[in-house]
Amino acid sequence: MQSFHVPSGSMEPTIMPGDRVVVTKIGAGEVERGDVIVFDGTDTFAAADRTPFASDGVIGRTLSAIASTLSIDLGEQDFLKRVAGVGGDRVTCTPDDGLQVDGQPVDEPWLERGTTACDTPFDVTVPQGRLFVLGDNRGDSADSRAHLGDPGGGMVPVDDVVGHVAWRYWPLDRIGGLGDHAG
């Protein structure tokens, strides 16, 4: 398990800025559509800013885990998003048809009422070993859609997944699981 501080509103209303969550570690085959995950985006979403981090190496990873538990920011590029597609999926979205995976509409109860699934249409096929991720706050999320033209096409390597968001422990009035918003 590992603790993370949520700095942005990209996952509102499911997870709010300032929330603190606990993430359970998972294996590569354990990621499914709808999961809320934390992943290391230093080589994908933040590749241009990649520099060696304190968490590189065994000792560094141990110290990084301790720092994360204490909410000490090491400047790494961890992201929290929802999995929309896994390897082999064709993920499409249009303002009229909404989000679809392999031609089937995706029910997204986590989207705030009145939120459109996408403003800009896309049609991608997710390579094996990769994930296509979206923020629940579609209008304010730099997710896979924002990186479609980047090397890797905005797809997150499964090996970069830190784990599933298990529960929120801060603020106290919102402590608990993600409920219907979990996926």
CSV table of N, CA and C in Angstrom, one decimal, residues 44-109:
chain,number,residue,atom,x,y,z
A,44,THR,N,5.9,8.9,-20.1
A,44,THR,CA,4.9,9.0,-21.1
A,44,THR,C,4.3,10.4,-21.0
A,45,PHE,N,3.5,10.7,-20.0
A,45,PHE,CA,2.9,12.0,-19.9
A,45,PHE,C,3.8,13.2,-19.6
A,46,ALA,N,4.9,12.9,-19.0
A,46,ALA,CA,5.8,14.0,-18.6
A,46,ALA,C,7.2,13.7,-19.2
A,47,ALA,N,7.3,13.0,-20.3
A,47,ALA,CA,8.6,12.5,-20.9
A,47,ALA,C,9.6,13.7,-21.1
A,48,ALA,N,9.1,14.8,-21.5
A,48,ALA,CA,10.0,16.0,-21.8
A,48,ALA,C,10.7,16.5,-20.5
A,49,ASP,N,10.1,16.2,-19.4
A,49,ASP,CA,10.7,16.7,-18.1
A,49,ASP,C,11.5,15.6,-17.4
A,50,ARG,N,11.7,14.4,-18.0
A,50,ARG,CA,12.3,13.3,-17.4
A,50,ARG,C,13.7,13.6,-17.0
A,51,THR,N,14.0,13.4,-15.7
A,51,THR,CA,15.3,13.5,-15.2
A,51,THR,C,15.4,12.3,-14.2
A,52,PRO,N,16.6,11.9,-13.8
A,52,PRO,CA,16.7,10.8,-12.8
A,52,PRO,C,16.1,11.3,-11.5
A,53,PHE,N,15.4,10.4,-10.8
A,53,PHE,CA,14.7,10.7,-9.6
A,53,PHE,C,15.3,10.0,-8.5
A,54,ALA,N,15.1,10.4,-7.2
A,54,ALA,CA,15.6,9.8,-6.1
A,54,ALA,C,15.0,8.3,-6.0
A,55,SER,N,13.9,8.1,-6.6
A,55,SER,CA,13.3,6.7,-6.5
A,55,SER,C,13.9,5.7,-7.4
A,56,ASP,N,14.9,6.1,-8.2
A,56,ASP,CA,15.5,5.1,-9.1
A,56,ASP,C,16.4,4.2,-8.3
A,57,GLY,N,16.3,2.9,-8.4
A,57,GLY,CA,17.1,2.0,-7.6
A,57,GLY,C,16.3,1.5,-6.4
A,58,VAL,N,16.8,0.4,-5.8
A,58,VAL,CA,16.1,-0.3,-4.7
A,58,VAL,C,16.0,0.6,-3.5
A,59,ILE,N,17.1,1.2,-3.1
A,59,ILE,CA,17.1,2.1,-1.9
A,59,ILE,C,16.2,3.3,-2.2
A,60,GLY,N,16.4,3.9,-3.4
A,60,GLY,CA,15.6,5.0,-3.8
A,60,GLY,C,14.1,4.7,-3.7
A,61,ARG,N,13.7,3.5,-4.2
A,61,ARG,CA,12.3,3.2,-4.2
A,61,ARG,C,11.7,3.0,-2.8
A,62,THR,N,12.6,2.5,-1.9
A,62,THR,CA,12.2,2.4,-0.5
A,62,THR,C,12.0,3.7,0.1
A,63,LEU,N,13.0,4.6,-0.1
A,63,LEU,CA,12.9,6.0,0.5
A,63,LEU,C,11.7,6.7,-0.2
A,64,SER,N,11.4,6.5,-1.4
A,64,SER,CA,10.3,7.1,-2.1
A,64,SER,C,9.0,6.7,-1.5
A,65,ALA,N,8.8,5.4,-1.2
A,65,ALA,CA,7.6,4.9,-0.5
A,65,ALA,C,7.4,5.6,0.8
A,66,ILE,N,8.5,5.7,1.6
A,66,ILE,CA,8.4,6.4,2.9
A,66,ILE,C,8.0,7.8,2.7
A,67,ALA,N,8.6,8.5,1.8
A,67,ALA,CA,8.3,9.9,1.5
A,67,ALA,C,6.8,10.1,1.1
A,68,SER,N,6.3,9.1,0.2
A,68,SER,CA,5.0,9.2,-0.2
A,68,SER,C,4.0,9.0,1.0
A,69,THR,N,4.3,8.1,1.9
A,69,THR,CA,3.5,7.9,3.0
A,69,THR,C,3.4,9.2,3.9
A,70,LEU,N,4.5,9.9,3.9
A,70,LEU,CA,4.5,11.1,4.7
A,70,LEU,C,4.1,12.3,3.9
A,71,SER,N,3.6,12.1,2.6
A,71,SER,CA,3.2,13.1,1.7
A,71,SER,C,4.3,14.1,1.4
A,72,ILE,N,5.5,13.6,1.3
A,72,ILE,CA,6.6,14.5,0.8
A,72,ILE,C,6.8,14.4,-0.7
A,73,ASP,N,6.7,15.5,-1.4
A,73,ASP,CA,6.8,15.5,-2.8
A,73,ASP,C,8.2,15.4,-3.3
A,74,LEU,N,8.6,14.4,-4.1
A,74,LEU,CA,9.9,14.2,-4.6
A,74,LEU,C,10.0,14.7,-6.0
A,75,GLY,N,9.0,15.3,-6.5
A,75,GLY,CA,9.0,15.8,-7.9
A,75,GLY,C,8.8,14.8,-9.0
A,76,GLU,N,8.4,13.6,-8.6
A,76,GLU,CA,8.1,12.6,-9.6
A,76,GLU,C,6.7,12.9,-10.3
A,77,GLN,N,6.4,12.2,-11.3
A,77,GLN,CA,5.3,12.5,-12.1
A,77,GLN,C,4.2,11.4,-12.0
A,78,ASP,N,3.6,11.2,-10.8
A,78,ASP,CA,2.6,10.3,-10.6
A,78,ASP,C,1.2,10.9,-11.1
A,79,PHE,N,0.4,10.1,-11.8
A,79,PHE,CA,-0.9,10.6,-12.2
A,79,PHE,C,-2.0,9.6,-11.7
A,80,LEU,N,-3.1,10.2,-11.5
A,80,LEU,CA,-4.3,9.4,-11.1
A,80,LEU,C,-5.4,9.6,-12.1
A,81,LYS,N,-5.8,8.5,-12.8
A,81,LYS,CA,-6.8,8.5,-13.9
A,81,LYS,C,-7.6,7.2,-13.8
A,82,ARG,N,-8.6,7.2,-14.7
A,82,ARG,CA,-9.5,6.0,-14.8
A,82,ARG,C,-9.1,5.3,-16.1
A,83,VAL,N,-9.1,4.0,-16.1
A,83,VAL,CA,-8.8,3.2,-17.2
A,83,VAL,C,-10.0,3.1,-18.1
A,84,ALA,N,-9.8,3.6,-19.4
A,84,ALA,CA,-10.9,3.5,-20.4
A,84,ALA,C,-10.7,2.4,-21.4
A,85,GLY,N,-9.5,2.0,-21.6
A,85,GLY,CA,-9.2,0.9,-22.5
A,85,GLY,C,-7.9,0.1,-22.1
A,86,VAL,N,-8.0,-1.2,-22.4
A,86,VAL,CA,-6.8,-2.0,-22.1
A,86,VAL,C,-6.3,-2.6,-23.5
A,87,GLY,N,-5.2,-3.3,-23.5
A,87,GLY,CA,-4.6,-3.8,-24.7
A,87,GLY,C,-5.6,-4.5,-25.6
A,88,GLY,N,-5.7,-4.1,-26.9
A,88,GLY,CA,-6.6,-4.7,-27.8
A,88,GLY,C,-7.9,-4.0,-28.0
A,89,ASP,N,-8.2,-3.1,-27.1
A,89,ASP,CA,-9.5,-2.4,-27.1
A,89,ASP,C,-9.5,-1.3,-28.2
A,90,ARG,N,-10.6,-1.1,-28.9
A,90,ARG,CA,-10.7,0.0,-29.8
A,90,ARG,C,-11.6,1.0,-29.0
A,91,VAL,N,-11.0,2.2,-28.6
A,91,VAL,CA,-11.7,3.2,-27.8
A,91,VAL,C,-12.1,4.3,-28.7
A,92,THR,N,-13.3,4.7,-28.8
A,92,THR,CA,-13.8,5.8,-29.6
A,92,THR,C,-14.7,6.7,-28.8
A,93,CYS,N,-14.7,8.0,-29.2
A,93,CYS,CA,-15.6,8.9,-28.5
A,93,CYS,C,-16.0,10.0,-29.5
A,94,THR,N,-17.3,10.3,-29.5
A,94,THR,CA,-17.8,11.5,-30.2
A,94,THR,C,-18.8,12.2,-29.3
A,95,PRO,N,-19.0,13.5,-29.5
A,95,PRO,CA,-20.0,14.2,-28.7
A,95,PRO,C,-21.4,13.6,-28.8
A,96,ASP,N,-21.7,13.0,-29.9
A,96,ASP,CA,-23.0,12.4,-30.1
A,96,ASP,C,-23.2,11.0,-29.5
A,97,ASP,N,-22.1,10.2,-29.7
A,97,ASP,CA,-22.2,8.8,-29.3
A,97,ASP,C,-21.6,8.5,-28.0
A,98,GLY,N,-20.8,9.4,-27.4
A,98,GLY,CA,-20.2,9.2,-26.1
A,98,GLY,C,-19.0,8.2,-26.3
A,99,LEU,N,-18.6,7.8,-25.1
A,99,LEU,CA,-17.4,6.8,-25.1
A,99,LEU,C,-17.9,5.4,-25.4
A,100,GLN,N,-17.1,4.8,-26.3
A,100,GLN,CA,-17.4,3.4,-26.7
A,100,GLN,C,-16.1,2.6,-26.7
A,101,VAL,N,-16.3,1.3,-26.3
A,101,VAL,CA,-15.2,0.4,-26.4
A,101,VAL,C,-15.6,-0.8,-27.2
A,102,ASP,N,-14.9,-1.0,-28.3
A,102,ASP,CA,-15.2,-2.1,-29.2
A,102,ASP,C,-16.7,-1.9,-29.7
A,103,GLY,N,-17.1,-0.7,-30.0
A,103,GLY,CA,-18.4,-0.4,-30.5
A,103,GLY,C,-19.6,-0.5,-29.5
A,104,GLN,N,-19.3,-0.7,-28.2
A,104,GLN,CA,-20.3,-0.8,-27.2
A,104,GLN,C,-20.2,0.4,-26.3
A,105,PRO,N,-21.4,1.1,-26.1
A,105,PRO,CA,-21.4,2.3,-25.2
A,105,PRO,C,-20.9,1.9,-23.8
A,106,VAL,N,-20.2,2.9,-23.2
A,106,VAL,CA,-19.7,2.7,-21.9
A,106,VAL,C,-20.5,3.5,-20.9
A,107,ASP,N,-21.1,2.9,-19.9
A,107,ASP,CA,-21.9,3.6,-18.9
A,107,ASP,C,-20.9,4.3,-18.0
A,108,GLU,N,-21.0,5.6,-17.8
A,108,GLU,CA,-20.0,6.3,-17.0
A,108,GLU,C,-20.8,7.1,-15.8
A,109,PRO,N,-21.2,6.4,-14.8
A,109,PRO,CA,-22.0,7.0,-13.7
A,109,PRO,C,-21.1,8.0,-12.9
